[in-house]
Coordinates of C-alpha atoms in Angstrom, one line a residue:
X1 CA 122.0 142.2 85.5
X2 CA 122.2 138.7 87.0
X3 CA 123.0 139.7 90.4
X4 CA 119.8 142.2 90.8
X5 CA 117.7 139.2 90.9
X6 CA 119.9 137.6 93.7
X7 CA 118.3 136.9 97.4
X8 CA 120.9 138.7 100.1
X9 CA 122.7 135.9 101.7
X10 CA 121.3 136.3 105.3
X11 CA 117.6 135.8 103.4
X12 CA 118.6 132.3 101.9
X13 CA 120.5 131.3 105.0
X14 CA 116.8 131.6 106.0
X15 CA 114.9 129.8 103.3
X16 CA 117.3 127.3 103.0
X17 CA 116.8 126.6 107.2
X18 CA 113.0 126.8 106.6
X19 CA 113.1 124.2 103.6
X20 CA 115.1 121.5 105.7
X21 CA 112.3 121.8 108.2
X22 CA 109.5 121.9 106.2
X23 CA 110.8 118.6 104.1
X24 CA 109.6 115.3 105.9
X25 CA 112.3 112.9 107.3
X26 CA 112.9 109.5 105.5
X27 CA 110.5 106.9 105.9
X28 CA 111.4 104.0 108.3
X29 CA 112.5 100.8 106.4
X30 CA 109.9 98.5 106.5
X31 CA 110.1 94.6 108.4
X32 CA 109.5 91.9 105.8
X33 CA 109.1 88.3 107.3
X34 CA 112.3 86.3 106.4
X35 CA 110.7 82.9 107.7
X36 CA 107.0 82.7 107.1
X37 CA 106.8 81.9 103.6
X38 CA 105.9 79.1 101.1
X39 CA 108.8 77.3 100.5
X40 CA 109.0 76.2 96.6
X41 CA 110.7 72.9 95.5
X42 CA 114.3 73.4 94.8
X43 CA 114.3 71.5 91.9
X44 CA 111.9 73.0 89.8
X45 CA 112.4 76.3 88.0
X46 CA 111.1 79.3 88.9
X47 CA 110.2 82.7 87.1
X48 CA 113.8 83.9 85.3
X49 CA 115.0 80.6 85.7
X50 CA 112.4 79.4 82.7
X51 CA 114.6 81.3 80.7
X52 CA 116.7 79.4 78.3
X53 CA 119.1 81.5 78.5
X54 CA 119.2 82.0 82.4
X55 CA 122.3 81.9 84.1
X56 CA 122.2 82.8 88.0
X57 CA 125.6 84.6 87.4
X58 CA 123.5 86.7 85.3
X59 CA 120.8 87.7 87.4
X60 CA 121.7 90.2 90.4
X61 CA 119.5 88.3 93.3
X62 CA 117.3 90.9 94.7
X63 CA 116.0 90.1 98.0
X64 CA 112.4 91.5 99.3
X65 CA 113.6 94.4 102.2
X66 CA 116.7 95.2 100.7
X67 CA 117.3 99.1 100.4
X68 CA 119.4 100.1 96.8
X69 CA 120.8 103.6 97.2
X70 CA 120.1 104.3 100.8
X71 CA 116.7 105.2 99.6
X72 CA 114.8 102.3 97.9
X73 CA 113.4 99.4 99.5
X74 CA 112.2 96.4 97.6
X75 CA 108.3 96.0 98.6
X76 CA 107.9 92.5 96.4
X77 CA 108.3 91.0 93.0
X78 CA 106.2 92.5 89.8
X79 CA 107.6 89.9 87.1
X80 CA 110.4 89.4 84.9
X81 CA 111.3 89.8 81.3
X82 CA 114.0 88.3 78.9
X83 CA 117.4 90.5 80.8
X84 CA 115.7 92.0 83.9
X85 CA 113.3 91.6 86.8
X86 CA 111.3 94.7 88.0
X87 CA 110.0 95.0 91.9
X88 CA 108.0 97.2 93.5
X89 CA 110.1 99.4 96.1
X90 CA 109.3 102.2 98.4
X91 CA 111.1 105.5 97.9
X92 CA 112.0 106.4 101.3
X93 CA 113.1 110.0 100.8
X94 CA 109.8 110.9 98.4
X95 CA 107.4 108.6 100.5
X96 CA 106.0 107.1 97.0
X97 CA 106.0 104.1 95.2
X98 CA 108.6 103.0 92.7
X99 CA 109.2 100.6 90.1
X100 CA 113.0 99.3 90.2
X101 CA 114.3 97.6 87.4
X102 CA 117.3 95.2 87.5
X103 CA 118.9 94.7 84.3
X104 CA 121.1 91.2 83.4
X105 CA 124.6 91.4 84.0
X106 CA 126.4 93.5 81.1
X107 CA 122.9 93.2 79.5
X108 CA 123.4 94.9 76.1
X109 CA 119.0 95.6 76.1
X110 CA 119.4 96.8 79.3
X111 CA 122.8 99.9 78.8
X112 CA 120.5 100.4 75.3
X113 CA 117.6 101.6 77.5
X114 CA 119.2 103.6 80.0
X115 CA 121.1 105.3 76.8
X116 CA 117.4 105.6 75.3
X117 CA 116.2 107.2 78.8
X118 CA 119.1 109.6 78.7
X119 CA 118.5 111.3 75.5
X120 CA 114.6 111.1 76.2
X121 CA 115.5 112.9 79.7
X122 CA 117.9 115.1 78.2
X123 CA 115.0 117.0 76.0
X124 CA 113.3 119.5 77.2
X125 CA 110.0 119.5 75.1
X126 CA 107.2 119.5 77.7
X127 CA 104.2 120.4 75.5
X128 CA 103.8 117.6 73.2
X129 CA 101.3 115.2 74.1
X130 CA 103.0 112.3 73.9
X131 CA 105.7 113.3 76.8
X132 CA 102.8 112.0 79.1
X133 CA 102.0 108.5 77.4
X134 CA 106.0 107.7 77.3
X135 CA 106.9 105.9 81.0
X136 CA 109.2 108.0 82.4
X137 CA 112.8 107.2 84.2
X138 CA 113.0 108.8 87.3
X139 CA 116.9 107.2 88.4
X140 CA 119.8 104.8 87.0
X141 CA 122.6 103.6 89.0
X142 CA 124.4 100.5 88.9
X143 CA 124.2 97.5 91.7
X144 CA 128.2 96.4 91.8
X145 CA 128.6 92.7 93.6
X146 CA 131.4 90.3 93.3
X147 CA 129.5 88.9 89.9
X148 CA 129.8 91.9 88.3
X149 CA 127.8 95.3 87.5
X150 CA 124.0 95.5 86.9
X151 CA 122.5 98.4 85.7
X152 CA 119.3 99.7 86.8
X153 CA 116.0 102.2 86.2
X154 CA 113.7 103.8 88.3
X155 CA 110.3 104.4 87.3
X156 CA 106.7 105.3 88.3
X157 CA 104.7 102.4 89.1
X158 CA 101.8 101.3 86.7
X159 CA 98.9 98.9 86.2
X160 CA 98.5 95.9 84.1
X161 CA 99.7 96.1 80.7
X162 CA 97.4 95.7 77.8
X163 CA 97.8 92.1 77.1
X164 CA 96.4 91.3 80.4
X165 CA 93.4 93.7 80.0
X166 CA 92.2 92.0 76.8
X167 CA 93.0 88.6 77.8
X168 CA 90.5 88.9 81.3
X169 CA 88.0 90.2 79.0
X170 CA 85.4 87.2 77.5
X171 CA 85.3 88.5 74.0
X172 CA 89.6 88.1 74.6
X173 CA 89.8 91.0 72.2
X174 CA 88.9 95.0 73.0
X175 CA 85.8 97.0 72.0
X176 CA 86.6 99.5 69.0
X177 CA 85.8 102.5 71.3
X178 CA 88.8 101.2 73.7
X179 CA 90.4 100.2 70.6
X180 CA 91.0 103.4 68.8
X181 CA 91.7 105.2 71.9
X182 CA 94.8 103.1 72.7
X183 CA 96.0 103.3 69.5
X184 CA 95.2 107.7 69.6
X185 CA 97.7 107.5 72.7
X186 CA 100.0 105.0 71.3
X187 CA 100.5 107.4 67.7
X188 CA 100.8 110.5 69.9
X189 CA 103.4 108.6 71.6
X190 CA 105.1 107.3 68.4
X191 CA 104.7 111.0 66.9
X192 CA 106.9 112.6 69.8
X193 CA 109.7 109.2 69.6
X194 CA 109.9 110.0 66.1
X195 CA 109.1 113.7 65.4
X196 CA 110.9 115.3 67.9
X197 CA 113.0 112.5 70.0
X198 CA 114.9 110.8 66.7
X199 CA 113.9 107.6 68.4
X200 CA 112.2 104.4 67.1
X201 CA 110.8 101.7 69.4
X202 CA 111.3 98.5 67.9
X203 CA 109.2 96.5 70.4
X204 CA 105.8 97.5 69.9
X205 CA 103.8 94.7 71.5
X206 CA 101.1 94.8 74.0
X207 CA 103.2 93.3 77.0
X208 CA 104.8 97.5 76.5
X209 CA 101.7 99.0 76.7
X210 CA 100.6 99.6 80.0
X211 CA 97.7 101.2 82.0
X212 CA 98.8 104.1 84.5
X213 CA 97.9 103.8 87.5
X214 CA 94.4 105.8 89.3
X215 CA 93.6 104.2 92.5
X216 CA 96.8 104.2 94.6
X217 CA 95.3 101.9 97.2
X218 CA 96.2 98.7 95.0
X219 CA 100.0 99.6 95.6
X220 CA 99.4 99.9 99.3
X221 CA 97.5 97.0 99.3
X222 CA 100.5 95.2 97.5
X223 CA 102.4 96.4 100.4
X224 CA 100.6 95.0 103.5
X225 CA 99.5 92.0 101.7
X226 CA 103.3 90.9 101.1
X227 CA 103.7 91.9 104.8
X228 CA 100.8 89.4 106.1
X229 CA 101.1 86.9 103.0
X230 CA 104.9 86.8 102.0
X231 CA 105.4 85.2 98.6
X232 CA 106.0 81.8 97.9
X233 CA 109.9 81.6 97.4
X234 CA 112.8 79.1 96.1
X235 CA 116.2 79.2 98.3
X236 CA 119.6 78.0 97.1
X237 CA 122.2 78.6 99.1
X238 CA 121.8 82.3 99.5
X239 CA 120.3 83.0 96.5
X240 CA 115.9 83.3 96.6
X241 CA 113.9 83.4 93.6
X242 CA 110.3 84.9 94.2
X243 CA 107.4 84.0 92.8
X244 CA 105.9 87.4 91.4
X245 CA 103.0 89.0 93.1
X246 CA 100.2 90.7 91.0
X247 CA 98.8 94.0 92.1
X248 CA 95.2 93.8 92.9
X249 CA 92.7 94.1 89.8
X250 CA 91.1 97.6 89.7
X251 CA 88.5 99.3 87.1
X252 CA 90.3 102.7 87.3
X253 CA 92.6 102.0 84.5
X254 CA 94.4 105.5 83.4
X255 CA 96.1 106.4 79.9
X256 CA 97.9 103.4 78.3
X257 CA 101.7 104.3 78.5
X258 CA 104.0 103.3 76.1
X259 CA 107.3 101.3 78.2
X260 CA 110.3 99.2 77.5
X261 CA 113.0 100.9 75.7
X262 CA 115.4 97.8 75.8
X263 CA 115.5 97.5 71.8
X264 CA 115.0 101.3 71.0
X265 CA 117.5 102.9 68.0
X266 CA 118.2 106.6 68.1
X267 CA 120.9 108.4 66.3
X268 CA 120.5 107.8 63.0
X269 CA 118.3 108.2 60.1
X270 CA 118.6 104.2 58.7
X271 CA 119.1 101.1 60.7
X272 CA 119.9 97.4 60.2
X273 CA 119.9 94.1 61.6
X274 CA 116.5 92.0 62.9
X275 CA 114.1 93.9 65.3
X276 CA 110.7 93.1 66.5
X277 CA 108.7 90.2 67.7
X278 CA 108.7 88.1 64.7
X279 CA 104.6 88.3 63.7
X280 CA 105.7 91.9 63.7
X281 CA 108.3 92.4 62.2
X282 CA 108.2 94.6 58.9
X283 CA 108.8 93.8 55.1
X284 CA 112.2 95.5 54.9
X285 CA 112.9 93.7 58.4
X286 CA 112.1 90.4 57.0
X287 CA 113.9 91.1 53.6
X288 CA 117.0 92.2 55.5
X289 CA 116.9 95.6 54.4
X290 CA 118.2 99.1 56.1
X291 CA 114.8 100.1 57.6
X292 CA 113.9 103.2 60.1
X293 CA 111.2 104.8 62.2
X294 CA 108.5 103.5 59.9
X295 CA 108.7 99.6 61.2
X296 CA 106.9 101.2 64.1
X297 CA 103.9 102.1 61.5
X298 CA 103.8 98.5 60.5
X299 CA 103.9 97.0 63.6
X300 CA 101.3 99.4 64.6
X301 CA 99.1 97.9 62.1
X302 CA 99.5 94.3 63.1
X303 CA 99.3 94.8 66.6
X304 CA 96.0 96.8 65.9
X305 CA 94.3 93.6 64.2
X306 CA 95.8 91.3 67.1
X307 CA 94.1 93.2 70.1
X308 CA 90.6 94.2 67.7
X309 CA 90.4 90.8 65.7
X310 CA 90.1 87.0 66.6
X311 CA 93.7 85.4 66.3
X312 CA 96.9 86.8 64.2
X313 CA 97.1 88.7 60.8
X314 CA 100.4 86.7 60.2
X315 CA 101.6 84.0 61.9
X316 CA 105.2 83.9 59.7
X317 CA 105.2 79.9 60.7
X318 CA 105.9 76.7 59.0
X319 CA 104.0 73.2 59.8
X320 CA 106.3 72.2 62.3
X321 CA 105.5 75.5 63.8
X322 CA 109.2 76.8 63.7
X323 CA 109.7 80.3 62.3
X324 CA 109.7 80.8 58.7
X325 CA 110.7 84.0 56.9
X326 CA 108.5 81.7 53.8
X327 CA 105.3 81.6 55.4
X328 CA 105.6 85.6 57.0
X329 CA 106.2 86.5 53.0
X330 CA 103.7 84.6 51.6
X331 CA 101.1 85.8 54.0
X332 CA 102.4 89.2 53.3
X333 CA 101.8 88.8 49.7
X334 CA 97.7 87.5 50.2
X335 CA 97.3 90.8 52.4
X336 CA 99.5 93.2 50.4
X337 CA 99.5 91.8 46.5
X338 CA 103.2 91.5 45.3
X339 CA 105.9 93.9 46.3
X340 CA 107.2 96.3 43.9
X341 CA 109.8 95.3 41.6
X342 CA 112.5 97.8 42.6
X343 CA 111.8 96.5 46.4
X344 CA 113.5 93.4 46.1
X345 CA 115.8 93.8 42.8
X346 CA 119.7 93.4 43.9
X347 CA 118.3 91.6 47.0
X348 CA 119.8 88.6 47.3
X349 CA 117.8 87.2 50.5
X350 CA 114.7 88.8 48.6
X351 CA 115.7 86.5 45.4
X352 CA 115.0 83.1 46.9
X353 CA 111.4 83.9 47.5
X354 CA 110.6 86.4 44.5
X355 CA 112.0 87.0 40.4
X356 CA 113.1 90.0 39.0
X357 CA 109.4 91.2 38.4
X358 CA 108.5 90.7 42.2
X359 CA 106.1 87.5 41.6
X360 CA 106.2 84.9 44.3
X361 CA 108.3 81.7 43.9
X362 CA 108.9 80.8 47.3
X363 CA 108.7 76.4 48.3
X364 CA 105.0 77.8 50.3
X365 CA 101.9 78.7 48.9
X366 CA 100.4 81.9 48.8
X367 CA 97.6 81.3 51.6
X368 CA 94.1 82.1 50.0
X369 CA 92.9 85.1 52.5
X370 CA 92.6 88.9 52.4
X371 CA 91.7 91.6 55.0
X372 CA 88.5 91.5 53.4
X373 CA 87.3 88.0 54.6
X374 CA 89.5 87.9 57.3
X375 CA 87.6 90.5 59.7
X376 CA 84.3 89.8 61.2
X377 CA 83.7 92.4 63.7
X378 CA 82.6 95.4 61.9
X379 CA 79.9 96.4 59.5
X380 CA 78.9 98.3 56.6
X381 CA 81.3 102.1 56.7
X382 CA 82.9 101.4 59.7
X383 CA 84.6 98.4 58.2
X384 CA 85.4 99.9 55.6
X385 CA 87.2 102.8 57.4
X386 CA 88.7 100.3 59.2
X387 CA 90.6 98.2 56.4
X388 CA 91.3 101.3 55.0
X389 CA 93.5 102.6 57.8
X390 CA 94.7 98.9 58.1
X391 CA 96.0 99.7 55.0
X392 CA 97.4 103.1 55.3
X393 CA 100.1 101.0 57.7
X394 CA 100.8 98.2 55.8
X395 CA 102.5 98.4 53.2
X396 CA 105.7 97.3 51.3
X397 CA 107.5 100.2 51.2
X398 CA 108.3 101.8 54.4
X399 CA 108.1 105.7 52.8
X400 CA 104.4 105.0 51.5
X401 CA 103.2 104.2 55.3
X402 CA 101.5 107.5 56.9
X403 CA 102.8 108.7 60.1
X404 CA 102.2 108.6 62.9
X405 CA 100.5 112.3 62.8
X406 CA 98.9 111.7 59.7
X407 CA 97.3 108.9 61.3
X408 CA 96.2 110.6 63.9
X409 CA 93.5 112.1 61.4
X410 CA 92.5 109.0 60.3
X411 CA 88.4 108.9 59.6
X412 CA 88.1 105.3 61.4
X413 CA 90.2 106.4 64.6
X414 CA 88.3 109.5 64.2
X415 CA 84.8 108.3 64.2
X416 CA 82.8 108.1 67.4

């Protein structure tokens, strides 16, 4: 039956021929200037270098004009994270903008997200809403050099992320319109990770949220303005560290977009091991319990009152400022009450900070706050609604938290 459907061969010969004529030829490689820059001070460090961890062995050094792949050439420098630093490149074959990626040598984060992008690629449910609020991976390949191999992703450019929308705003938190839309996208995007994908994120912070991209003219802009203004630079030997370049501020901002896949678990039904920015990480997390797909619900509910509310809802810190599992417990406990007895019974970790009957007997006090007198931005029913979907996310146990979907029905996020 197969071969009824089949074009005759002289007819393909045909629309094969017409095909290669109608596609457009590469793009030319673009001219950078490799002499009128800023020169920085060799001795200071720059960008990656901050990192205590840095190691120039480490970090493959990516030079503005190069072309990875016979097809992508680096534009300029967006930024860096903790194992990578991501540039904006020009794919010459699709005449578009790109986002490259360069992971850390060997970087564990970095083979977890490819592996996280494979499996996400490797579905084929298009008609969930959250496929489009998920950044996509459009390529992976490796860069091989005589320091070793360093993997890399290829994505669709976007805007700035979240953390640097509310932080240019004066009020340095969001309206609750812009609010509960973010978080509508962000749970349709947890509902398809979890739901269908089998995959929890881990990393749910607002530097992973970002806006896509409407007015393409800021990448352009990017472009020429690197061309006419290259960035200020560091050279040792032949290695250059660029100072990043931001794209140009715009007030067509599209759909938020969840991103960064570097801690992402899939594969199982329970996990273990820490996880999460520390403010966010979840009871069981802090407890050093198995946890799964609902430490996203938590953190979903902290990072809700840190981008709607004036400062942190735990800041898990002692008063030399170091980390303290203590101090992230006790806060827990004013905002939650005591955790249920069967929570931390044969726990030993749990056991230096609570009895058998769950009450608190940890070296800090209990700090005297609630969600109640904590928040001071809504009024009357609409704060109410609001604590009580607070609440609907944190929790102690991980299998009383709603969710995602069921939040998604929520009267507060709801509510016009």
């Amino acid at each position: 039956m197969a071969s009824m459907f089949r074009l005759p061969s002289r007819l393909s010969r045909h629309l094969y021929s017409w095909r290669s004529l109608l596609q457009r030829p590469p793009s030319p490689v673009r001219d950078f200037s490799q002499s009128n820059f800023p020169l920085l001070d060799a001795s200071e460090k720059v960008e990656e270098e901050t990192l205590s961890w840095y190691s120039p062995d480490d970090f493959y050094p990516v030079k503005i004009g190069e072309v990875f792949q016979s097809r992508y050439q680096v534009i300029g420098k967006l930024g860096y994270g903790g194992y990578s630093t991501v540039w904006l490149c020009r794919d010459l074959q699709q005449h578009a903008y790109v986002t490259l990626k360069v992971f850390e040598r060997n970087s564990t984060e970095g083979q977890r997200e490819r592996e996280a992008y494979s499996h996400l690629n490797s579905l084929s449910i298009a008609d969930h809403a959250g496929v489009q609020l998920i950044r996509k991976a459009l390529d992976s390949f490796h860069i091989t050099s005589e320091k070793g191999t360093f993997g890399c992703l290829v994505h669709p450019p976007l805007g700035m992320s979240l953390h640097e929308f509310r932080t240019q705003l004066r009020a340095k938190v969001l309206p609750e319109k812009i609010v509960k839309l973010t978080l509508v996208h962000l749970l349709l995007a947890l509902d398809y990770l979890h739901a269908e994908a089998g995959i929890v994120h881990t990393d749910l912070q607002e530097k992973n949220i970002m806006m896509a991209i409407e007015d393409n003219s800021i990448l352009s802009d990017f472009e020429e303005d690197e061309k006419s203004n290259p960035s200020p630079r560091k050279v040792v030997g032949d290695r250059v560290i660029y100072a990043s370049r931001n794209l140009r501020k715009t007030k067509q901002h599209g759909r938020p977009t969840l991103c960064d896949f570097g801690q992402a678990r899939f594969g199982s039904s329970t996990y273990s091991g820490d996880i999460q920015p520390y403010i966010y990480r979840a009871p069981e997390v802090v407890l050093q319990m198995p946890w799964n797909e609902k430490v996203d619900i938590w953190n979903v509910g902290v990072l809700t009152w840190d981008i709607f509310q004036q400062g942190h809802l735990f800041y898990a810190r002692d008063s030399d400022k170091k980390c303290s599992d203590a101090h992230h417990l006790a806060e827990m406990v004013a905002i939650m009450g005591a955790p249920p007895k069967e929570m931390i019974q044969n726990n030993d970790y749990a056991s230096q900070f609570f009895d058998d009957e769950g009450n608190w007997k940890g070296a800090t006090e209990i700090p005297p706050v609630s969600l109640e007198n904590l928040e001071e931005i809504l009024e009357g029913e609409s704060r109410q609604l609001f604590l009580q979907f607070l609440r609907k996310m944190l929790k102690w146990k991980p299998e009383e938290r709603e969710s995602a979907r069921d939040l998604l029905d929520d009267p507060w996020l709801r509510s016009p």
